[in-house]
XYZ file of C-alpha atoms in Angstrom:
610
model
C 12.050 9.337 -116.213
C 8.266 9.322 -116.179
C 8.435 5.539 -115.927
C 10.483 5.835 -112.449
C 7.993 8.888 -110.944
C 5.072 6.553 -112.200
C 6.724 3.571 -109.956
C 7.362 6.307 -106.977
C 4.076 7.690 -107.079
C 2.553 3.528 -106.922
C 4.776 3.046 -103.897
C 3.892 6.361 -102.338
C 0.485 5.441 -102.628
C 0.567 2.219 -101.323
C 2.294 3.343 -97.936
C -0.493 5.817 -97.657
C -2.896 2.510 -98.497
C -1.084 0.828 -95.768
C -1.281 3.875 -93.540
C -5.090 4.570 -93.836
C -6.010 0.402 -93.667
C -4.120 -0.558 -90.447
C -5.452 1.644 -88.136
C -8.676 1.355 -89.412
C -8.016 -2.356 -89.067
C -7.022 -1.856 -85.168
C -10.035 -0.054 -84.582
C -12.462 -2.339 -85.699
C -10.586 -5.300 -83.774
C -11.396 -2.898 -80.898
C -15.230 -2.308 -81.489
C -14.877 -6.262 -81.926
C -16.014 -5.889 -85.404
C -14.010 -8.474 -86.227
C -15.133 -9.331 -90.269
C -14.239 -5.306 -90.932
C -10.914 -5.606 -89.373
C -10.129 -8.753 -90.905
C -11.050 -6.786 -94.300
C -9.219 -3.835 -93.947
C -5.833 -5.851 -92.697
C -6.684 -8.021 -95.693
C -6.273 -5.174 -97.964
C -3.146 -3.811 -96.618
C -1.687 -7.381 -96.705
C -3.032 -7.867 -100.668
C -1.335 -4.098 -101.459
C 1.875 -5.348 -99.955
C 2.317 -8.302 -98.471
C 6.267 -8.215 -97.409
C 5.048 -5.434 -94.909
C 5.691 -6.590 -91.464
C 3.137 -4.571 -90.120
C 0.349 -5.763 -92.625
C 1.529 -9.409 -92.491
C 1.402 -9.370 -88.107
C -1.784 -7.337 -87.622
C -3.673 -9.391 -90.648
C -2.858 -12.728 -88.360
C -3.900 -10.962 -85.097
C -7.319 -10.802 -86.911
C -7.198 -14.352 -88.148
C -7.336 -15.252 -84.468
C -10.417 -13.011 -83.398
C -13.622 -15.455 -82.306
C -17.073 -14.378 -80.774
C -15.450 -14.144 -77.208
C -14.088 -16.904 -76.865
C -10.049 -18.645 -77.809
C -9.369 -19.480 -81.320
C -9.949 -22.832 -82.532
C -6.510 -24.762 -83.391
C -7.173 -24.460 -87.202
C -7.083 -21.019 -86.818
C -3.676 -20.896 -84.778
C -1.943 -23.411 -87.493
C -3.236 -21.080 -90.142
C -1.929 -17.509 -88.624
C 1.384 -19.655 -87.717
C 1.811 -20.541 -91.060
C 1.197 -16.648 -92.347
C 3.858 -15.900 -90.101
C 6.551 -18.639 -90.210
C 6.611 -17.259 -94.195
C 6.514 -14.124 -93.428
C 9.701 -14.664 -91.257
C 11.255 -16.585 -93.984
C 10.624 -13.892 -96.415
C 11.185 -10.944 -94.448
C 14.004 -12.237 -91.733
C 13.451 -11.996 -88.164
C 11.544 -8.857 -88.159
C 10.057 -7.688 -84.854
C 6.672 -7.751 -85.516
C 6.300 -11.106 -86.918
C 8.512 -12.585 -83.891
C 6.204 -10.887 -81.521
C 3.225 -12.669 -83.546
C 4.960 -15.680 -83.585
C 5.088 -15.926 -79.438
C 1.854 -14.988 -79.882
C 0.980 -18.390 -81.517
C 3.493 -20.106 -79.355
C 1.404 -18.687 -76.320
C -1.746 -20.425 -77.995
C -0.137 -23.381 -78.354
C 1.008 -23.728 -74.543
C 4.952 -23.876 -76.110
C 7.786 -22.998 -74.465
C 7.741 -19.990 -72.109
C 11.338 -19.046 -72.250
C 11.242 -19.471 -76.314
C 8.433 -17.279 -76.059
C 10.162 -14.471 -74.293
C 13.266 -14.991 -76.379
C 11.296 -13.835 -79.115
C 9.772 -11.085 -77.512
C 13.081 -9.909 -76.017
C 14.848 -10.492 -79.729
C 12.046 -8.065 -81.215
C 12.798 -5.473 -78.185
C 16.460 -5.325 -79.484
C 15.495 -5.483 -82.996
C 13.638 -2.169 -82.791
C 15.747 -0.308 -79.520
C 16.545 3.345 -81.238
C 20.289 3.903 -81.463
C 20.724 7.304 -81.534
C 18.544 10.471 -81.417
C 16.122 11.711 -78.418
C 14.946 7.770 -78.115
C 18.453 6.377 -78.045
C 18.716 2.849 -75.687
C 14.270 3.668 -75.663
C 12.411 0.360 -77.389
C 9.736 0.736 -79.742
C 6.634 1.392 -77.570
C 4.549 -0.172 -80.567
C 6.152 -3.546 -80.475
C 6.131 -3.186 -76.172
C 2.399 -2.544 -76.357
C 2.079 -5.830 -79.201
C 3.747 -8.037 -76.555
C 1.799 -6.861 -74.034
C -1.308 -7.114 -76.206
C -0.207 -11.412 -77.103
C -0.642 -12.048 -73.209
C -3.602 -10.554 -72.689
C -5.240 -12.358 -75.655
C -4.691 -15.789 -74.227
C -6.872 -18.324 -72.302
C -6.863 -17.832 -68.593
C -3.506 -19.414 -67.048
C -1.477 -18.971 -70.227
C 0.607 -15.943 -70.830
C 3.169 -14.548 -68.065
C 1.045 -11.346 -67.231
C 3.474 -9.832 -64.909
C 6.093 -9.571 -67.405
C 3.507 -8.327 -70.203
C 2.639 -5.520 -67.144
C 5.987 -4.538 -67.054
C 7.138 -4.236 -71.015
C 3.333 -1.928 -70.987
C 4.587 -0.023 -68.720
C 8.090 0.983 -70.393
C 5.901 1.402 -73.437
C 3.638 4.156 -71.411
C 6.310 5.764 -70.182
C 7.439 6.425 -73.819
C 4.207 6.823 -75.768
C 2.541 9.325 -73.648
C -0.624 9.439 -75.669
C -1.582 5.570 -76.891
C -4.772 4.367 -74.861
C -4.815 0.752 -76.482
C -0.966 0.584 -74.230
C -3.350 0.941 -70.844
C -6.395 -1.184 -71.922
C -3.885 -3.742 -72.479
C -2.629 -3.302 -69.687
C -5.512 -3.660 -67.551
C -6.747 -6.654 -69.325
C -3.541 -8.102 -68.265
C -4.037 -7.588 -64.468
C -7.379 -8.978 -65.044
C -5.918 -12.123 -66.018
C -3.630 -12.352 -62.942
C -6.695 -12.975 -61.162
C -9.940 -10.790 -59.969
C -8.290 -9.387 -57.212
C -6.632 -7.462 -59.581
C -9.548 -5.245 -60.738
C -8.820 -1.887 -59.019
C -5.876 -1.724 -61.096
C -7.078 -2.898 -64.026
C -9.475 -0.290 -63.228
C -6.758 2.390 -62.887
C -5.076 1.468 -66.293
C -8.563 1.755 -68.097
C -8.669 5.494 -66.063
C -5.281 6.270 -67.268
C -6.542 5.285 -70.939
C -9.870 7.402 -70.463
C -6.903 10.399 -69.549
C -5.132 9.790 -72.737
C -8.713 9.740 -75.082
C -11.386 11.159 -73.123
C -13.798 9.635 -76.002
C -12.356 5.876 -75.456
C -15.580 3.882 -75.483
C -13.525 0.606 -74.827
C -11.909 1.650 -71.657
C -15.600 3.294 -70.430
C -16.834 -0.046 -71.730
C -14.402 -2.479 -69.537
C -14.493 -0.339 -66.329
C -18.090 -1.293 -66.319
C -17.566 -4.706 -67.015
C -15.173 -5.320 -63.908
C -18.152 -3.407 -62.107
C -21.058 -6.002 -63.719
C -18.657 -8.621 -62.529
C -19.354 -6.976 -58.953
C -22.891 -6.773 -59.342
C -22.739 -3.165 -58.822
C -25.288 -2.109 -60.979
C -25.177 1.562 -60.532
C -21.359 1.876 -61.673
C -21.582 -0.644 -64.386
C -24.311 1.158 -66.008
C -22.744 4.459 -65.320
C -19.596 3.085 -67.543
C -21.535 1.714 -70.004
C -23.790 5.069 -70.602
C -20.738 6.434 -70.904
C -19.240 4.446 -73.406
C -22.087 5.090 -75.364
C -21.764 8.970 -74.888
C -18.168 8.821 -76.154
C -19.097 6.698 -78.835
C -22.543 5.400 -79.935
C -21.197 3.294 -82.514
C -19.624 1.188 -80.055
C -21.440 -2.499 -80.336
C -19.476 -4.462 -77.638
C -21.727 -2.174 -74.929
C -25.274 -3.079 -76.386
C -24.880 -6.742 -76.293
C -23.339 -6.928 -72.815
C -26.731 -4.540 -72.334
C -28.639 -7.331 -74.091
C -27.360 -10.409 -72.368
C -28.339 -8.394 -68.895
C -31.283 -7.786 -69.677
C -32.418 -11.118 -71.231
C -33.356 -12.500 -68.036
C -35.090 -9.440 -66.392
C -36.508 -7.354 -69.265
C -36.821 -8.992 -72.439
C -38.696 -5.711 -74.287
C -35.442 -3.703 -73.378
C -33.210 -6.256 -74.129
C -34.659 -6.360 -77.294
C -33.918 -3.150 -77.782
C -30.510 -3.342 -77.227
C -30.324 -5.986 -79.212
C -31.255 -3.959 -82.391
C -28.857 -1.271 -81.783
C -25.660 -3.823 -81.926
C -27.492 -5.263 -84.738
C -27.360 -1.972 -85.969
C -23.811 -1.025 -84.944
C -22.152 -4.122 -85.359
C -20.635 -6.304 -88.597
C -23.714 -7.650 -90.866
C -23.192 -11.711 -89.510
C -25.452 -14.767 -89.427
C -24.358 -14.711 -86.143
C -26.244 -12.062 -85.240
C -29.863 -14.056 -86.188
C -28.111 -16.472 -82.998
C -28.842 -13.366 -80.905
C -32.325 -12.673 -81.738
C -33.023 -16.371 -81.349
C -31.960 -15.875 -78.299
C -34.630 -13.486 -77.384
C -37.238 -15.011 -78.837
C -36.542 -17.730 -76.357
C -36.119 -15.152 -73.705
C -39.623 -13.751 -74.715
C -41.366 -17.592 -74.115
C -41.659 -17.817 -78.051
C -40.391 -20.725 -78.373
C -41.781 -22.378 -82.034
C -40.175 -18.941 -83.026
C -36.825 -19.672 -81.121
C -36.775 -22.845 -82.431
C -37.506 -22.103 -86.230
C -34.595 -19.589 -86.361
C -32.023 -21.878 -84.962
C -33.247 -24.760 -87.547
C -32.767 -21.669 -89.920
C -28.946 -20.775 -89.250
C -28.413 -24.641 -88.377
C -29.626 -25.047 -92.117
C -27.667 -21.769 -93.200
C -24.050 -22.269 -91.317
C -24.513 -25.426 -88.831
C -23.510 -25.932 -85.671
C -20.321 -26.217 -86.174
C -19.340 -22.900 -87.138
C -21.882 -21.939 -84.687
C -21.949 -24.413 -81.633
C -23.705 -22.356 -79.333
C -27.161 -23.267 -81.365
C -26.767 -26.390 -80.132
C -27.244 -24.686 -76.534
C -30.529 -22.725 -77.621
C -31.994 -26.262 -78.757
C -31.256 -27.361 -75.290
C -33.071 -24.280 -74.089
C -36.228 -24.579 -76.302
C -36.992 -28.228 -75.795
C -36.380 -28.046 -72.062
C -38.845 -25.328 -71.839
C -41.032 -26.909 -74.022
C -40.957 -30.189 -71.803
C -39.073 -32.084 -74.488
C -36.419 -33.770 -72.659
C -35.097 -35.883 -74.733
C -34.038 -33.981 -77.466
C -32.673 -31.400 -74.672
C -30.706 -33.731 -73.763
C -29.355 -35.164 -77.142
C -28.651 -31.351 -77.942
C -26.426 -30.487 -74.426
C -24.579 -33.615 -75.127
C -23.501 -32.130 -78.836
C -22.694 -28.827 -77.304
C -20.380 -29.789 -74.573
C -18.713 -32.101 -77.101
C -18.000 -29.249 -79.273
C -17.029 -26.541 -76.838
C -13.865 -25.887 -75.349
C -14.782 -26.233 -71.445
C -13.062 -22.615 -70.810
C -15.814 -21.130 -72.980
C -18.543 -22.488 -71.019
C -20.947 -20.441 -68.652
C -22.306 -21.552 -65.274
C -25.520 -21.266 -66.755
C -24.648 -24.117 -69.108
C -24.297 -26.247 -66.468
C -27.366 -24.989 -64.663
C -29.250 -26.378 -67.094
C -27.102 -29.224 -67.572
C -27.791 -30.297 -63.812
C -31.547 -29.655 -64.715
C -31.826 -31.613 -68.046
C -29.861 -34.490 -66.749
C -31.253 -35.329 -63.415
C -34.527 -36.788 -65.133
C -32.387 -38.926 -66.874
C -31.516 -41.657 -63.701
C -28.176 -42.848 -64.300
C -27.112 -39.564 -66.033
C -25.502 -38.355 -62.982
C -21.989 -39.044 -63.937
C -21.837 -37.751 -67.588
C -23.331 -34.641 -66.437
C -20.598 -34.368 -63.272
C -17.752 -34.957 -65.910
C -18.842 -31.885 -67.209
C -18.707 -30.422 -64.331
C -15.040 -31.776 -64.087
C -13.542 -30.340 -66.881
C -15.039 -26.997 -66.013
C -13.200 -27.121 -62.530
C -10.194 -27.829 -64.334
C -10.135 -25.167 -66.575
C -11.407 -22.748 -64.724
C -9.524 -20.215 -62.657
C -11.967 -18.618 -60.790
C -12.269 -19.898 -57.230
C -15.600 -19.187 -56.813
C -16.752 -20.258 -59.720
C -14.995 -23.715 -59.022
C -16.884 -23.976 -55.497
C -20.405 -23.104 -57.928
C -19.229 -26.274 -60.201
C -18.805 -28.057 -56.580
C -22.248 -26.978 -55.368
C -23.450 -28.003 -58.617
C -22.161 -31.405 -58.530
C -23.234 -32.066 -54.525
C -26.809 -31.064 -56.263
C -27.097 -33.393 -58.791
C -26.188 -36.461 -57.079
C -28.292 -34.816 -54.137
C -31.243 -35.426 -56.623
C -30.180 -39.051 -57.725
C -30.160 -39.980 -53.614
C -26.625 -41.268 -54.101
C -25.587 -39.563 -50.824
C -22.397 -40.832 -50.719
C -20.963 -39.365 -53.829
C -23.084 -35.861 -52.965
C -21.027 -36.034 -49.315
C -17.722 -36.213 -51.588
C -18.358 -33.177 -53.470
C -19.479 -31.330 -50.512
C -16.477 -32.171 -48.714
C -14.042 -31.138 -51.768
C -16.155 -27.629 -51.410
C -14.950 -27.565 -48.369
C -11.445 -27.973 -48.476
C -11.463 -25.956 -51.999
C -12.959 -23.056 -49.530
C -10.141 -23.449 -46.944
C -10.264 -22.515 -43.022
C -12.969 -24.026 -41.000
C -16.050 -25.513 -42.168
C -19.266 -22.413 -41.567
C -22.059 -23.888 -39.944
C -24.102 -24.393 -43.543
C -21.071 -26.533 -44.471
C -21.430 -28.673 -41.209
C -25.196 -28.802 -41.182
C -25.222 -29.836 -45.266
C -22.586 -32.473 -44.793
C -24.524 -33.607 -41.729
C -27.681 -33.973 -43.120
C -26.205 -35.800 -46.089
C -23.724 -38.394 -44.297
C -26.808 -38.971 -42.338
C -29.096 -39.973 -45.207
C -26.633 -42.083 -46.349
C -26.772 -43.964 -42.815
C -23.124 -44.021 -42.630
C -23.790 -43.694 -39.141
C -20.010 -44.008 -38.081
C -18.629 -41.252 -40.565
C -21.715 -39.131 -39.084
C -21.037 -39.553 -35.623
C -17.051 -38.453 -36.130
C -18.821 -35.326 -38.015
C -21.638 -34.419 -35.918
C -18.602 -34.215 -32.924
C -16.809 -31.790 -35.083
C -20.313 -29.779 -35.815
C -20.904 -29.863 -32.237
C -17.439 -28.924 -30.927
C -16.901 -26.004 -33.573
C -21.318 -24.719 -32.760
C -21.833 -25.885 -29.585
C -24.469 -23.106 -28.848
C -26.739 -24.252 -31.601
C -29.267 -26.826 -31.409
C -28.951 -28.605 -34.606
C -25.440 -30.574 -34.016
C -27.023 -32.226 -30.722
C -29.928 -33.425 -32.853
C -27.739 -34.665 -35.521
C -25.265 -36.619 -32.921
C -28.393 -38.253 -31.189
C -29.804 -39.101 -34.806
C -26.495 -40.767 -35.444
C -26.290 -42.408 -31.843
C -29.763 -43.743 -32.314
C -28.644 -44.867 -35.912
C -25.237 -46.708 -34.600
C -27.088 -48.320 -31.699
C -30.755 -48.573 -32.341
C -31.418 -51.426 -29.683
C -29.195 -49.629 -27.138
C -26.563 -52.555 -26.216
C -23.731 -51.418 -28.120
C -22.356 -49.007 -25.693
C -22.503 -46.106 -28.540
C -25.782 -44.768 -27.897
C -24.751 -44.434 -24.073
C -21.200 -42.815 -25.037
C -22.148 -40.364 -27.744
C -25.680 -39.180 -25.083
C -23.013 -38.767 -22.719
C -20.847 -36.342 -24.275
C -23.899 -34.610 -25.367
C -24.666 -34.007 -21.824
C -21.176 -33.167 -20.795
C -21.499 -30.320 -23.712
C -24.554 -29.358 -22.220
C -23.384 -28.839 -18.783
C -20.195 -26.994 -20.068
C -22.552 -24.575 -21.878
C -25.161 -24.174 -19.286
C -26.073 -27.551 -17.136
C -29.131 -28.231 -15.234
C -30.612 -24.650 -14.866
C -30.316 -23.912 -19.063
C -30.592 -27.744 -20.218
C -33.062 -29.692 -18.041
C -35.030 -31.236 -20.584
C -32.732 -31.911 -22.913
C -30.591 -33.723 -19.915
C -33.105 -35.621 -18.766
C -34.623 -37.047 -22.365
C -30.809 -37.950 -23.036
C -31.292 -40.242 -19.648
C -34.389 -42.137 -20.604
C -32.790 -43.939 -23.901
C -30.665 -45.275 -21.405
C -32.979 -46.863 -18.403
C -34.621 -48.242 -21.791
C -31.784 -50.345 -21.996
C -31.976 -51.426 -18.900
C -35.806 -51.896 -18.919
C -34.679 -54.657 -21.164
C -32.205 -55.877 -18.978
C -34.544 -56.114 -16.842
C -36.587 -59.124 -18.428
C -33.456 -61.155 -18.148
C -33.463 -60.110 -14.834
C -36.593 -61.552 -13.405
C -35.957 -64.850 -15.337
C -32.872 -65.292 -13.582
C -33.069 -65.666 -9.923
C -29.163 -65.412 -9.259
C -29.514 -61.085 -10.641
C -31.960 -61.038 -8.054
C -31.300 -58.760 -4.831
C -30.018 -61.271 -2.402
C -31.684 -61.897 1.257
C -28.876 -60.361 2.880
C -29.411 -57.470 0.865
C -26.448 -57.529 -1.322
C -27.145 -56.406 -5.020
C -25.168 -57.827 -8.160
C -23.110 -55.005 -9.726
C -26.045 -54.390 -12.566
C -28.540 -53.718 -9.951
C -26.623 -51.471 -8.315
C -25.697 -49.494 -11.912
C -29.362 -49.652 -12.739
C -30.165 -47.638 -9.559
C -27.613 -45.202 -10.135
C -29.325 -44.100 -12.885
C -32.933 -44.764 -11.872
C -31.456 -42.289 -9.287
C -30.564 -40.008 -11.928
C -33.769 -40.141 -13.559
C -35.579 -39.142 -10.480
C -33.930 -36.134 -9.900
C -34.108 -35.061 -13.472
C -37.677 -36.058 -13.972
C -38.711 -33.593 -10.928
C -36.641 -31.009 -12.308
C -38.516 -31.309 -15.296
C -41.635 -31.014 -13.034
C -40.802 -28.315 -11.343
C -40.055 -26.806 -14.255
C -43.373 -27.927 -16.458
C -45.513 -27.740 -12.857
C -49.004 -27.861 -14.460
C -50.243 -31.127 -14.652
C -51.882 -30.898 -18.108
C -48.332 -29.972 -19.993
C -47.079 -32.820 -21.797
C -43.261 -32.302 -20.309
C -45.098 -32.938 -17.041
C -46.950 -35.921 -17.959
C -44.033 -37.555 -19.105
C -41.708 -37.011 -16.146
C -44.624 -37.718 -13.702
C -44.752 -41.417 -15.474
C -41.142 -41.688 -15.783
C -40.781 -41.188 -11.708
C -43.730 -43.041 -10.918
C -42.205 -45.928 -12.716
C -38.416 -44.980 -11.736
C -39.613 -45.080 -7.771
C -41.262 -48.487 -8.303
C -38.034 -50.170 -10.162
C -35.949 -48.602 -7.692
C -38.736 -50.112 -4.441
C -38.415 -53.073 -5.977
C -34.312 -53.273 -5.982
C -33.715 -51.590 -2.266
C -35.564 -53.963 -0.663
C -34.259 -57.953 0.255
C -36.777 -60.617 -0.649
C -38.837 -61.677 2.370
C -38.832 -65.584 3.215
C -41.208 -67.759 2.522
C -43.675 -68.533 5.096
C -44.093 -72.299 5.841
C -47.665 -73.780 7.177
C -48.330 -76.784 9.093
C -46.658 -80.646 8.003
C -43.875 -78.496 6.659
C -46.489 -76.892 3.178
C -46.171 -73.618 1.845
C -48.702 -71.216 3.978
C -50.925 -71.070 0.223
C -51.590 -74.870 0.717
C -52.284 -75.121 4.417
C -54.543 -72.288 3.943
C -56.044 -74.205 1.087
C -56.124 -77.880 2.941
C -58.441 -75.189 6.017
């Protein structure tokens, strides 16, 4: 008898163990204190590990990482926790919940996913009683919770939405179901935020003292750059719960770049709030380097390198980057980016990283390309339009730098069509000026037409079009100089002719009597282009007056416009006419015969034999 109270009393005990760890566990994985949760879910696993619960929430913190997805080891291991706890325990519904979890990780299957998820809804559907035909809002909120703790594009988030939902409509009081919830929408895409916004409300309404929901309001609002509500949600995740670490280092990474003495100070209060980790040393080297000390900065990341290594932390390859750039050691900030974008997943990298990427690797000439493939990957993985176009921008730059204008015009253009619609007028004027550079004159004449059709009131597509033009046709004989100063002009009559565009007009004309100046030299050496004694022209004479005509009367438009004699306008149209009127003297009028002098000589020789 006393030996079967003794074994009820052990078992009592340990479901009270169980009782007191787990949600102790689940509240740590929610301050992010993830060595504490992984602890506590430990011991509850140790005391019994059969228990469902202890065996699915243990490998939920096997998968926890500083922010960013867990590394593959970690999956296989947490798979393997669960594929024996399944064999042991039988298909219960918390272990076939974590298991799509893991399947989610591992990109599987998305219909074997939800088979599992829908096999653990039936599993735990109440039967009878007040709940009868209800599911288990626990296991609802767990799926729910394995597709919002998935890379971005992984996960079916609209179904998660929908099983959270069922499970608020039957737990009335659980904020984690809402914070979910809105983490979930947040994954569907930014767009989403006001209602990720209203499920972290609706959380706040079920625990006014929910630091996490306070805490991820104001992140959405950070994301925004709307500084006055994110800080507003962060104070008051602090006032509901000052323990709460997650809000001083999102304080800490805002302020590294503006105020490095209050950063600091945040820094010491997650220090002080959060798990006791080497990790933590990563931070404060960190602001040493934000605070310009950088033999300091350096010394502690030589320190944890020595103490942990980069691998298990890869990001202090990144602060090496940071300190030898800054301290003009290029080399070795180079060597260091290269190690950390070989060990980092490319959805866990920042634009920043590539900032400096850009930075360190356009000293290096021929460097272009490994830095751009970068650059690739990060577009690949990323989902966030914008930041995609940044990558873009990014990539334009760096070849921008490197003068290799044709690859920066590629980029530029793929910005372009990434941004959809009609090019703005930066886009036109930066793809301009680069197609231009790269003296692909025939590519820049097709796009300075577009610039000009799409701006035609602003003066920077003309210039580009006549740069091109000029470029295409620099000795004027190709026809494409005359053709592209042509439809200029016809673009500036249609937006204002003579009266709004006389200079412009008539400094389009000039390039083209220039031609025929030239012409002209042929001309005089060939007596058959010469205006004939009956006073019939050859058909090049007669074009070349038409548009020494045309020059005249746009030359004293420009006169009567710039009247006083000292403006240089003035002086320029006052030569052009004065050289226009004696071209066009010497074309109107028939050569005069030659005079003959006595015994049949020229009138010079009889005048000579006098």
């Amino acid at each position: 008898m006393k030996k079967t109270v003794s074994l009820m009393l052990t078992a009592m005990l340990a479901v009270q163990f169980l009782m007191a760890q787990i949600p102790a566990g689940i509240k740590f994985l929610n301050y992010e204190k993830n060595k504490s949760a992984k602890e506590a879910f430990q011991k509850a696993y140790d005391a019994n590990p059969k228990d469902p619960q202890a065996i699915y929430w243990l490998g939920q913190s096997m998968l926890t990482t500083d922010g960013e997805a867990p590394t593959k080891e970690q999956v296989a291991a947490v798979k393997e926790l669960y594929r024996k706890g399944l064999q042991e325990a039988g298909s219960d519904a918390w272990l076939l919940v974590g298991m799509g979890h893991v399947e989610l990780l591992e990109r599987g299957d998305m219909n074997s996913v939800k088979q599992k998820f829908e096999q653990a809804i039936t599993a735990t559907t109440e039967t009878k009683g007040k709940n009868k035909g209800k599911p288990n809002p626990d296991i609802l909120n767990a799926i729910g919770r394995s597709n919002a703790f998935v890379p971005s594009g992984t996960g079916d988030h609209a179904y998660a939405i929908d099983k959270l939902k069922q499970a608020a409509a039957i737990d009335l009081t659980n904020p984690d179901i809402m914070i979910n919830m809105g983490i979930n929408y947040l994954k569907m895409g930014g767009e989403n935020g006001g209602e990720a916004v209203k499920a972290y409300q609706d959380a706040i309404a079920r625990d006014p003292k929910n630091a996490r929901a306070f805490y991820r309001i104001g992140k959405i609002y950070q994301s925004q750059n709307n500084k006055d509500l994110f800080e507003q949600n962060f104070n008051n995740a602090i006032a509901a719960d000052p323990a709460f670490p997650p809000v001083y280092i999102a304080y800490f990474n805002y302020y590294a770049n503006r105020d490095v003495n209050v950063a600091k100070e945040y820094l010491d209060k997650y220090v002080a709030n959060a798990d006791k980790l080497p990790e933590n040393d990563l931070y404060l080297a960190d602001y040493l380097f934000r605070a310009a000390k950088y033999a300091e900065s350096i010394a502690k990341v030589k320190e944890l390198d020595a103490a942990v290594g980069t691998k298990a932390l890869p990001k202090l390859n990144l602060l090496y980057a940071l300190n030898y750039d800054r301290t003009g050691d290029s080399v070795q900030a180079k060597s260091s980016l290269e190690k950390y974008f070989a060990s980092m997943p490319a959805d866990q990298l920042n634009p920043a990283d590539y900032d400096l990427a850009v930075k360190v690797f356009s000293k290096f000439p021929g460097s272009e390309a490994q830095a751009v493939t970068y650059l690739e990957k990060a577009i690949a993985s990323d989902t966030s339009k914008q930041n995609k176009l940044g990558y873009m921008a990014q990539a334009a730059d760096l070849f921008g730098k490197a003068k290799n204008y044709a690859e920066q015009y590629k980029w530029l253009q793929k910005r372009v069509d990434l941004k959809g619609g009609a090019p703005s007028e930066k886009d036109y004027y930066d793809m301009a000026t680069v197609i231009l550079n790269s003296k692909d004159y025939p590519a820049s004449l097709v796009l300075a037409k577009k610039y000009l059709l799409a701006y035609p009131d602003k003066p920077q597509p003309y210039t580009f079009l006549r740069r091109a033009a000029f470029g295409a046709d620099p000795d004027s004989v190709g026809g494409i100089l005359f053709e592209n100063l042509s439809f200029m002009d016809s673009m500036y009559m249609t937006m204002g002719g003579k009266d709004k565009y006389k200079t412009e007009l008539f400094r389009n004309q000039y390039p083209l009597i220039m031609s025929y100046l030239k012409k002209q030299d042929i001309m005089k050496k060939d007596p058959e282009l010469k205006v004939r004694p009956d006073n019939t022209k050859p058909d090049q004479v007669v074009e070349f007056l038409a548009i020494t005509q045309k020059l005249l009367t746009l030359a004293e438009d420009v006169i009567a416009e710039y009247p006083d004699p000292a403006d240089q306008n003035n002086k320029f149209a006052q030569d052009v006419k004065a050289a226009m009127l004696k071209y066009q003297d010497y074309f109107s009028k028939p050569p005069q015969p030659v005079k003959k002098g006595a015994g049949g000589g020229a009138s010079g020789a009889a005048g000579k034999g006098k």
